[in-house]
Short mmCIF file of C-alpha atoms and ligand atoms in Angstrom, two decimals:
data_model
loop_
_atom_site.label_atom_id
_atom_site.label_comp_id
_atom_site.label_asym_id
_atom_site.label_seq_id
_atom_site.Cartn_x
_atom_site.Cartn_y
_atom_site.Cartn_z
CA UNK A 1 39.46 -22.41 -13.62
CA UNK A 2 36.36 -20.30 -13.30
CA UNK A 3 33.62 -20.98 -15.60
CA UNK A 4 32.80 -17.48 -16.68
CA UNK A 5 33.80 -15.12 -19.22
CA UNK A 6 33.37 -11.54 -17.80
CA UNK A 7 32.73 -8.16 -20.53
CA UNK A 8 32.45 -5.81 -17.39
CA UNK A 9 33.62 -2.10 -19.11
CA UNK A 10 35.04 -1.61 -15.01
CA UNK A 11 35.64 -2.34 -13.06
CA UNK A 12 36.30 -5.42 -14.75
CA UNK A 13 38.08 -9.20 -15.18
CA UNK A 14 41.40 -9.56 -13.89
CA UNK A 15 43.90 -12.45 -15.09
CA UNK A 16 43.03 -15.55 -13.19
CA UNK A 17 46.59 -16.08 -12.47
CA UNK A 18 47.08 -12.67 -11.11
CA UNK A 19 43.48 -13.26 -8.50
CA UNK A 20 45.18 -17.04 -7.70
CA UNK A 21 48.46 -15.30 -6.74
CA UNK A 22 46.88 -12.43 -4.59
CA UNK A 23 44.82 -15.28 -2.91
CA UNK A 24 47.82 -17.57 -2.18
CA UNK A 25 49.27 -14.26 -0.64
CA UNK A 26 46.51 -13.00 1.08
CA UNK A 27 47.71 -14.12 4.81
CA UNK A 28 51.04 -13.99 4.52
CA UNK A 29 53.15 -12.37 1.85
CA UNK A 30 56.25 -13.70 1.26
CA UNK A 31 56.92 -14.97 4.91
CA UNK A 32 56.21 -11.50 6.54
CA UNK A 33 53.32 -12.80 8.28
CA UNK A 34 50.51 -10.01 6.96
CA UNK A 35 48.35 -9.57 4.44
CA UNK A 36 49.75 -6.80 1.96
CA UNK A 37 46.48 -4.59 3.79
CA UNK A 38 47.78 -4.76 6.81
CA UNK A 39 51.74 -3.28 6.06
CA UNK A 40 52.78 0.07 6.98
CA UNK A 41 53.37 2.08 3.74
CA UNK A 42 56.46 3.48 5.28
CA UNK A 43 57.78 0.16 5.69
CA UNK A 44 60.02 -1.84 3.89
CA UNK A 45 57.91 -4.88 2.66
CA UNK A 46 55.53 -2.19 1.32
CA UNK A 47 58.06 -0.03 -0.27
CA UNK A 48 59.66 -2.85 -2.17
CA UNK A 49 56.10 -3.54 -3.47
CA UNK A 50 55.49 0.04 -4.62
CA UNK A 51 58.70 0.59 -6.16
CA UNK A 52 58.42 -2.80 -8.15
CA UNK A 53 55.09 -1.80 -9.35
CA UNK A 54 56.77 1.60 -11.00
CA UNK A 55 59.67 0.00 -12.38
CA UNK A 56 57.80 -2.60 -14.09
CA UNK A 57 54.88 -0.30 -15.63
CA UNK A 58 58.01 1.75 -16.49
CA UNK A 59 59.44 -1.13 -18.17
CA UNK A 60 56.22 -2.17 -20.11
CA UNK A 61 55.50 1.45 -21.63
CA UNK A 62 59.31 2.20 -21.70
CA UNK A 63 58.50 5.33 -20.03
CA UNK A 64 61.36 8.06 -20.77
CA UNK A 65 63.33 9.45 -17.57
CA UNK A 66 61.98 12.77 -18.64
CA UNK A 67 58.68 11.74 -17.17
CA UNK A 68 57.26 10.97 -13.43
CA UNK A 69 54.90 8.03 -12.94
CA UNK A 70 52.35 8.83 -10.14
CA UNK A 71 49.98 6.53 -8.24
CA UNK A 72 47.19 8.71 -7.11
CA UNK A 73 43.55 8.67 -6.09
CA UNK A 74 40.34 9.95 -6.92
CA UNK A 75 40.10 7.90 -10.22
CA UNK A 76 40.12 9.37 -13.94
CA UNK A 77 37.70 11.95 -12.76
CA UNK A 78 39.37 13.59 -10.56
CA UNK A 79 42.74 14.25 -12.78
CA UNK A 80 39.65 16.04 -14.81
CA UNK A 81 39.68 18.54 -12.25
CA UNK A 82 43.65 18.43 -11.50
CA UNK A 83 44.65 18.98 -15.46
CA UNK A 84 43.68 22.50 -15.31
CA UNK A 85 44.78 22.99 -11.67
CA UNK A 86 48.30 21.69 -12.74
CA UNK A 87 48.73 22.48 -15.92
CA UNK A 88 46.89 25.89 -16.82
CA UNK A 89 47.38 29.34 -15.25
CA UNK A 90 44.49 31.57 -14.42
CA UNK A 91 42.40 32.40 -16.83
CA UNK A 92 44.28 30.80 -20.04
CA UNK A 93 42.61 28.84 -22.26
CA UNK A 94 42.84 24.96 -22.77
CA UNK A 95 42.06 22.80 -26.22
CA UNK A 96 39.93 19.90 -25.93
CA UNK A 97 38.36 17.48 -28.77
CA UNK A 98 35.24 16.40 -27.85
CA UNK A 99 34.40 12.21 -28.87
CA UNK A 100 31.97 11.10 -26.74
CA UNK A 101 30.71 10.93 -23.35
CA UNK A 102 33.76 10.70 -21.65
CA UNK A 103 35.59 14.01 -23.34
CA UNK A 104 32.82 15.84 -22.08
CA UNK A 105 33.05 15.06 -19.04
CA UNK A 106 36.17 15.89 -18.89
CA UNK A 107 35.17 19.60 -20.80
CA UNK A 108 32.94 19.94 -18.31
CA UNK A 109 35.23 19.75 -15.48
CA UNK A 110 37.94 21.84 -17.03
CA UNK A 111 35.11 24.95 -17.65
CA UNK A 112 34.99 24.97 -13.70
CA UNK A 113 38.28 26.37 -13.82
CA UNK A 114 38.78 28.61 -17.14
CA UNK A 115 38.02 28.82 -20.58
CA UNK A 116 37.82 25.94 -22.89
CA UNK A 117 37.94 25.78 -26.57
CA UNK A 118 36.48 22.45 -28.03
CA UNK A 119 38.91 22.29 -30.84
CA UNK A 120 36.78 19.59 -32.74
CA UNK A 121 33.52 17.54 -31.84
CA UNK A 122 32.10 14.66 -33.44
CA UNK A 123 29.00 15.41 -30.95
CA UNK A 124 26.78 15.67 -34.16
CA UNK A 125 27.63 12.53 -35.75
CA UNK A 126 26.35 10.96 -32.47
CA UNK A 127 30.06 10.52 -31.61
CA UNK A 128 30.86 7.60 -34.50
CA UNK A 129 33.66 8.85 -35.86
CA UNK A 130 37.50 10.97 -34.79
CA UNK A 131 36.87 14.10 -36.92
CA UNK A 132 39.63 14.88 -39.10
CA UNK A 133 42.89 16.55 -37.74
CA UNK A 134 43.08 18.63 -40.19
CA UNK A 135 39.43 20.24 -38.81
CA UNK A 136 40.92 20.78 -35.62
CA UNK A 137 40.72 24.45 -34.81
CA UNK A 138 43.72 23.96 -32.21
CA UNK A 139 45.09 26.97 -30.32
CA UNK A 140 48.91 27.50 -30.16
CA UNK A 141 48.96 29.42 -27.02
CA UNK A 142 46.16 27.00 -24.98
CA UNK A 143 47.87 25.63 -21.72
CA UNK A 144 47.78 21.91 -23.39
CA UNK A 145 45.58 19.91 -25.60
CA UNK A 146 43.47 17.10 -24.54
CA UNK A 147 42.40 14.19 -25.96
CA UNK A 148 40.27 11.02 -24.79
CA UNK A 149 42.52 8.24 -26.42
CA UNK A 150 39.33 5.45 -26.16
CA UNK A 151 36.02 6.43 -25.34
CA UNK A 152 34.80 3.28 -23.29
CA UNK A 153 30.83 3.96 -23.56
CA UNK A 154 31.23 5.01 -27.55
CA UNK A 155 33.74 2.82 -28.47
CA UNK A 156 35.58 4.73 -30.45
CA UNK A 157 39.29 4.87 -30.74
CA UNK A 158 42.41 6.80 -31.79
CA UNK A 159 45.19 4.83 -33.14
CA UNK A 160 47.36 8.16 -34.40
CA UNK A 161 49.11 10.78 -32.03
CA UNK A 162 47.70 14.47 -33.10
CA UNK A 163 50.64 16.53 -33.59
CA UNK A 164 50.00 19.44 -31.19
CA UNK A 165 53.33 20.93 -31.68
CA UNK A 166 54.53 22.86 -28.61
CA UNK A 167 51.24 22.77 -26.76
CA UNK A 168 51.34 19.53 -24.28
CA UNK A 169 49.28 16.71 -25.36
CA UNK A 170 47.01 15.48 -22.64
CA UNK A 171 45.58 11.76 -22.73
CA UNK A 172 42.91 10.25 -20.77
CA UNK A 173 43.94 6.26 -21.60
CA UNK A 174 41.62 4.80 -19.01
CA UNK A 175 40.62 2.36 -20.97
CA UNK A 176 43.51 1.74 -23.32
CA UNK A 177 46.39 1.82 -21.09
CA UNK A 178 48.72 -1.17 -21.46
CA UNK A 179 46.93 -2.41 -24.49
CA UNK A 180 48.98 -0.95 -26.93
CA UNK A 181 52.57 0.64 -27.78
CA UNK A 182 52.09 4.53 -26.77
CA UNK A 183 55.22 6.73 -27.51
CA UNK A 184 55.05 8.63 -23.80
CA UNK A 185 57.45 10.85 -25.28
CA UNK A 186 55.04 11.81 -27.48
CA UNK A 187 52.65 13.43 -24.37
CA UNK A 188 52.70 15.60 -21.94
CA UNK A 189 50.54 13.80 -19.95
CA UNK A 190 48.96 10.28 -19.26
CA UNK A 191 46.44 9.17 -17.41
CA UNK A 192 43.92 7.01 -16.22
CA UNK A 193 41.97 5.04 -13.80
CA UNK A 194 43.35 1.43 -13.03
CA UNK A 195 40.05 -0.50 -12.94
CA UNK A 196 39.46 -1.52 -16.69
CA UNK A 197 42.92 -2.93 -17.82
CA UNK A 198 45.11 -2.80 -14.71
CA UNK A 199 43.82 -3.49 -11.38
CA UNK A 200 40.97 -2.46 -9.01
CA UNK A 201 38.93 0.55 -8.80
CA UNK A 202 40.69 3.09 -6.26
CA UNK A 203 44.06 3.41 -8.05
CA UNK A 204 44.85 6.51 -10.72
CA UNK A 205 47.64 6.50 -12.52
CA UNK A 206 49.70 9.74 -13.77
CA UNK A 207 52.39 10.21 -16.23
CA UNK A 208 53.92 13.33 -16.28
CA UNK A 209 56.68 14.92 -18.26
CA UNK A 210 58.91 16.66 -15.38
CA UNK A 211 58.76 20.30 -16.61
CA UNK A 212 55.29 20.66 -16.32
CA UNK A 213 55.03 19.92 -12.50
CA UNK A 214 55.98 23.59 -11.81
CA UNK A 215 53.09 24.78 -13.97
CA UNK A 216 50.74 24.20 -10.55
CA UNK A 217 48.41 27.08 -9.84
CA UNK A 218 50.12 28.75 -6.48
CA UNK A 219 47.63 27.83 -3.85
CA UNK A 220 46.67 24.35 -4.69
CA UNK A 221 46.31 21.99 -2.26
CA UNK A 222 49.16 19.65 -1.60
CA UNK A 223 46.66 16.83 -2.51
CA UNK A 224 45.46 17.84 -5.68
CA UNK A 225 49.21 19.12 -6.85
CA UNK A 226 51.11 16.49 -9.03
CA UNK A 227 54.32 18.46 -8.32
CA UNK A 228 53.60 17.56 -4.22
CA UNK A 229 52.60 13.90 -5.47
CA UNK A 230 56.02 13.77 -7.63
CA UNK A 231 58.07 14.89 -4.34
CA UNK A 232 57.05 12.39 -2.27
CA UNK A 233 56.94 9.62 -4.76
CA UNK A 234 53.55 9.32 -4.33
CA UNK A 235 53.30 8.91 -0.98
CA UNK A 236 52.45 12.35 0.18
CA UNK A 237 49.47 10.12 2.47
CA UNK A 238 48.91 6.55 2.65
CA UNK A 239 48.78 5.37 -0.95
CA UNK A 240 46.35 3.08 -2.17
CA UNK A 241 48.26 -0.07 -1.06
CA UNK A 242 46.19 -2.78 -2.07
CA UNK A 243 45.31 -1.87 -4.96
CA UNK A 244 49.25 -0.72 -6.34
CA UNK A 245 50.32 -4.19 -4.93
CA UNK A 246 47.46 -5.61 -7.54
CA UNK A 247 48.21 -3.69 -10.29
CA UNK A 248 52.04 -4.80 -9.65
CA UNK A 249 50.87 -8.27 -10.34
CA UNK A 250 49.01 -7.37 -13.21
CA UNK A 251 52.16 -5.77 -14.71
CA UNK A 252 54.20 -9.14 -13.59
CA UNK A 253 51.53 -11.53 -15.00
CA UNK A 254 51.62 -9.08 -18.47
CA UNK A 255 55.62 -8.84 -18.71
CA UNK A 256 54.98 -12.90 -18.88
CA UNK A 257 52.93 -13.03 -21.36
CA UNK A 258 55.58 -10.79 -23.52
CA UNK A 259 55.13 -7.56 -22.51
CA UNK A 260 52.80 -4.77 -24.65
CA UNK A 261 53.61 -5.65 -27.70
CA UNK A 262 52.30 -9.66 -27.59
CA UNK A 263 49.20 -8.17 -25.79
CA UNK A 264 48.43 -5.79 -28.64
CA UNK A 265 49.03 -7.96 -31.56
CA UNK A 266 46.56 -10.71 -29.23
CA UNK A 267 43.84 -7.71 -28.63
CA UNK A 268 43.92 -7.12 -32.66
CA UNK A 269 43.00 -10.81 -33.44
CA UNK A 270 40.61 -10.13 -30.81
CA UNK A 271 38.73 -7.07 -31.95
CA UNK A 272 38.89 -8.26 -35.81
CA UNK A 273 37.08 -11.61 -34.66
CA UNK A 274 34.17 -9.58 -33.24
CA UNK A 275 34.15 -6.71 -35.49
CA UNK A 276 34.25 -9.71 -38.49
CA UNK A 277 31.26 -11.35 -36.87
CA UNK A 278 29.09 -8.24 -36.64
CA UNK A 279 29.87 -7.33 -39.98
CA UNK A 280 29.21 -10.15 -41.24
CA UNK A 281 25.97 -10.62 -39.81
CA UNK A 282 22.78 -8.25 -40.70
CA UNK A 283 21.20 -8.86 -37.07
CA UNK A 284 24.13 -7.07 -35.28
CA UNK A 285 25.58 -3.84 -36.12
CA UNK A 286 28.32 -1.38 -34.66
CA UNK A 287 28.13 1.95 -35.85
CA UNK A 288 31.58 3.42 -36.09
CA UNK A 289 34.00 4.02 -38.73
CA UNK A 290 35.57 1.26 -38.92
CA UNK A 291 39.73 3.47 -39.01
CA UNK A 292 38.78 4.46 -35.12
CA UNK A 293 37.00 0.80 -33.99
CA UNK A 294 37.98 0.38 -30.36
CA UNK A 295 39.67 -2.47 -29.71
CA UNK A 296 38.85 -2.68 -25.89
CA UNK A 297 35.14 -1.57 -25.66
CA UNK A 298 32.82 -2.76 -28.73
CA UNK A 299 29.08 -2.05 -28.55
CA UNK A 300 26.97 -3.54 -30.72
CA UNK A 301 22.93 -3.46 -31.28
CA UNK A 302 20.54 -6.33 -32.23
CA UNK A 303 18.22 -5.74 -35.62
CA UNK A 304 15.07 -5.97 -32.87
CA UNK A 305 15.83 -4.20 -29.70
CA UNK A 306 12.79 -5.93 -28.13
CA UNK A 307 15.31 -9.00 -27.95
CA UNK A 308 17.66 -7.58 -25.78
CA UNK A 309 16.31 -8.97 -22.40
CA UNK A 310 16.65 -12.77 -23.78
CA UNK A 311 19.98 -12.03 -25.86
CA UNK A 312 21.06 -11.06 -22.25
CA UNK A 313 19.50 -13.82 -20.20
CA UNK A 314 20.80 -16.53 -22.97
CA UNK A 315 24.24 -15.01 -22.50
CA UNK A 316 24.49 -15.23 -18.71
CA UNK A 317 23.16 -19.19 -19.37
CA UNK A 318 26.25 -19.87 -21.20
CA UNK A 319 28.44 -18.00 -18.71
CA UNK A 320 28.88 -14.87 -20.84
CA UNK A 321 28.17 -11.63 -18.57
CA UNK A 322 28.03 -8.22 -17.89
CA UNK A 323 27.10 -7.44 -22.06
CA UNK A 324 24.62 -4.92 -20.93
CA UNK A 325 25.56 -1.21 -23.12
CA UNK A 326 26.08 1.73 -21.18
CA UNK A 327 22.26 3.10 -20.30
CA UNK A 328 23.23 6.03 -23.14
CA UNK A 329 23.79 4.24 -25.74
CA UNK A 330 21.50 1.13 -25.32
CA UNK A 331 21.92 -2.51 -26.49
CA UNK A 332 25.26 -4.34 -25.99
CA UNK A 333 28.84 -3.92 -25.06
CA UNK A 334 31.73 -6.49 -24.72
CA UNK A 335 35.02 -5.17 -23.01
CA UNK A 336 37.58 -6.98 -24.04
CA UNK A 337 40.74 -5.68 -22.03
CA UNK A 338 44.00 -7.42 -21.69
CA UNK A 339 42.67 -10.27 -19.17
CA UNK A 340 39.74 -11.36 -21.61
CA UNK A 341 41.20 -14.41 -23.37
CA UNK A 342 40.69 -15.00 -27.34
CA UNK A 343 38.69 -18.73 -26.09
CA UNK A 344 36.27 -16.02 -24.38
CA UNK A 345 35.77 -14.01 -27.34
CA UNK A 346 34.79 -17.05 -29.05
CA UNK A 347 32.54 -18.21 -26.94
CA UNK A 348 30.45 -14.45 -27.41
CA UNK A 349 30.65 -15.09 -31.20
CA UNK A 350 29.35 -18.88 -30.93
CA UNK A 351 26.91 -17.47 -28.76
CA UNK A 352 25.61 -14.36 -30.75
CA UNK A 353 25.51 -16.81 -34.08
CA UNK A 354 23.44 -18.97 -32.09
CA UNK A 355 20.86 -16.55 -30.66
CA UNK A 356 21.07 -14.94 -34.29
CA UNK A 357 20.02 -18.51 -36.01
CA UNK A 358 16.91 -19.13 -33.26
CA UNK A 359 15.29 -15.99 -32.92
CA UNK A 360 16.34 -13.60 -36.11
C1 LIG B 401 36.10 4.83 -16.55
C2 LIG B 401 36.63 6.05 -17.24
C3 LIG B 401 36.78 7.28 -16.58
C4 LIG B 401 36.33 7.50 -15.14
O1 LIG B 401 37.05 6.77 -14.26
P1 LIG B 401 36.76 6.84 -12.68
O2 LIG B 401 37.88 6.04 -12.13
O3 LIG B 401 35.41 6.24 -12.45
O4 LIG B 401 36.81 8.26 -12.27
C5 LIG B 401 37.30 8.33 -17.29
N1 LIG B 401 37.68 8.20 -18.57
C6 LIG B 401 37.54 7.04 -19.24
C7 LIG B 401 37.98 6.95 -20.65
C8 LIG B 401 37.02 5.92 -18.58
O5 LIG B 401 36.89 4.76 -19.24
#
């Protein structure tokens, strides 16, 4: 058992069992005699590994056969770029809301290729809060609307589907995927990097209802098309092949532990323990409305900023680390994705009552 508890926003912990298992495999999987690196993607040890890794993510979100799952590269930041390219003809507009630092990213990567029309911001509230749907200046002929469905630096979290009637809905999930039930019938399109709840960094993950692959802008690059990707099952190149074989395991090790809906009803008890401990303290606060709390990412401040360093230092003593906030937003943040246990969360709350007792 290792010793610490890790509340990295990503990449971030994996389940021990799923690191033990990759090690155990790491010379020789299953009697092949190679490391899963060192396979040919083309042959059939490797294929057996990719096409397990589909079935079972398509299994855990009970992904409809009207839409592709796609393992692709580049990370969440570089479907910014392919939304539009796939998804938008020249020149027509697309809807975005705007909730923090990751949405505009994402804005600001769409504008490269047409107009945008931030359909709501909650830029002025300092990005606390979802604003209301009913604000939402939405535009029934954009190319699709897009929403970020947990804004990991913010914290903030959506836990309704906008109705966006028949304009697409677009989700970035990065940081929410497998955490939760999502209706994927419900969107257009999915997405997200693998490195905060699935697996390591270098994996992206698409889901893609089928009749919007021909929607690609003639002239794209076979690389950045998800109609190409979709051909060739996603192996239009070599594929990320260590990193699908990972996030296979991941999907194993959470189909064990009951599948989505154990993991969400576990990540609730989480989140309410924290949130229930800030708000019950007056040394740390969390500014967000508490209907759109994320339950992954939850950053907190201290009443006295100057005790930040030794909150920090105290922490990584009693094997608590990477609670450093995002450089925008300052103070604290714990991540606490699928692989961080409830005993771990404790330990942060025994800890924070603690440090609030001695120095407060
Ligand atoms: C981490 C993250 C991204 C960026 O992911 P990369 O893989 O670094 O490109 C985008 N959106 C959200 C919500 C994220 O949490």
């Amino acid at each position: 058992m290792r010793k610490i508890f890790n509340f990295s926003a990503g990449p971030a912990a994996l389940p021990e069992p799923v690191l033990t298992k990759a090690a155990k495999q790491m010379l020789d999987w299953q009697g092949s005699g190679q490391s899963v690196m060192e396979m040919s993607h083309r042959g059939e040890h490797y294929m057996s590994i990719h096409a397990d890794a589909q079935q079972r993510l398509r299994r855990l979100m009970n992904i409809p056969d009207s839409h592709k799952v796609l393992f692709l590269q580049g990370g969440a930041t570089q479907q910014f770029a392919m939304l539009p390219m796939n998804l938008a003809s020249t020149g027509q507009s697309v809807d975005y809301v705007n909730t923090g630092q990751w949405s505009k990213k994402a804005i600001a990567a769409a504008r490269d290729f047409g107009p945008v029309n931030v359909a709501a911001t909650s830029e002025s509230d300092n990005f606390t809060n979802i604003p209301p749907v009913e604000s939402w200046s939405l535009d029934p002929d954009a190319a699709y609307a897009h929403i970020c469905v947990n804004e990991t630096i913010g914290g903030v979290e959506y836990f309704f589907t906008p109705e966006t009637n028949n304009v697409p809905l677009v989700a970035d999930i990065s940081s929410t995927f497998l955490s939760r039930q999502v209706d994927v019938s419900r969107y257009g399109l999915i997405y997200g990097g693998a490195q905060k709840n699935i697996g390591p960094a270098g994996l992206a993950i698409v889901i893609i209802r089928e009749d919007l692959l021909d929607r690609v802008r003639p002239g794209t690059t076979s690389m950045l098309s998800y109609k190409a990707h979709a051909d060739a099952d996603s192996m239009l190149n070599t594929p990320p092949t260590f990193a699908i074989y990972m996030a296979g395991l991941v999907f194993e090790w959470l189909e064990g532990q009951g599948g989505v809906q154990a993991i969400e009803a576990l990540n609730k008890e989480k989140a309410a323990l924290l949130y229930q401990a800030i708000d019950n303290s007056s040394f740390y606060s969390n500014p967000v409305d508490p209907d759109c709390r994320s339950r992954m990412n939850i950053p907190f401040t201290l009443a006295d900023d100057s005790l930040d360093k030794a909150f920090l230092a105290g922490a990584e003593s009693n094997h608590l680390i990477q609670l450093k906030g995002h450089r925008s937003v300052g103070g604290m943040r714990a991540s606490i994705y699928n692989a961080m246990p409830l005993a771990g969360v404790q330990a942060l709350i025994d800890y924070m009552l603690d440090f609030e007792k001695t120095k407060a």
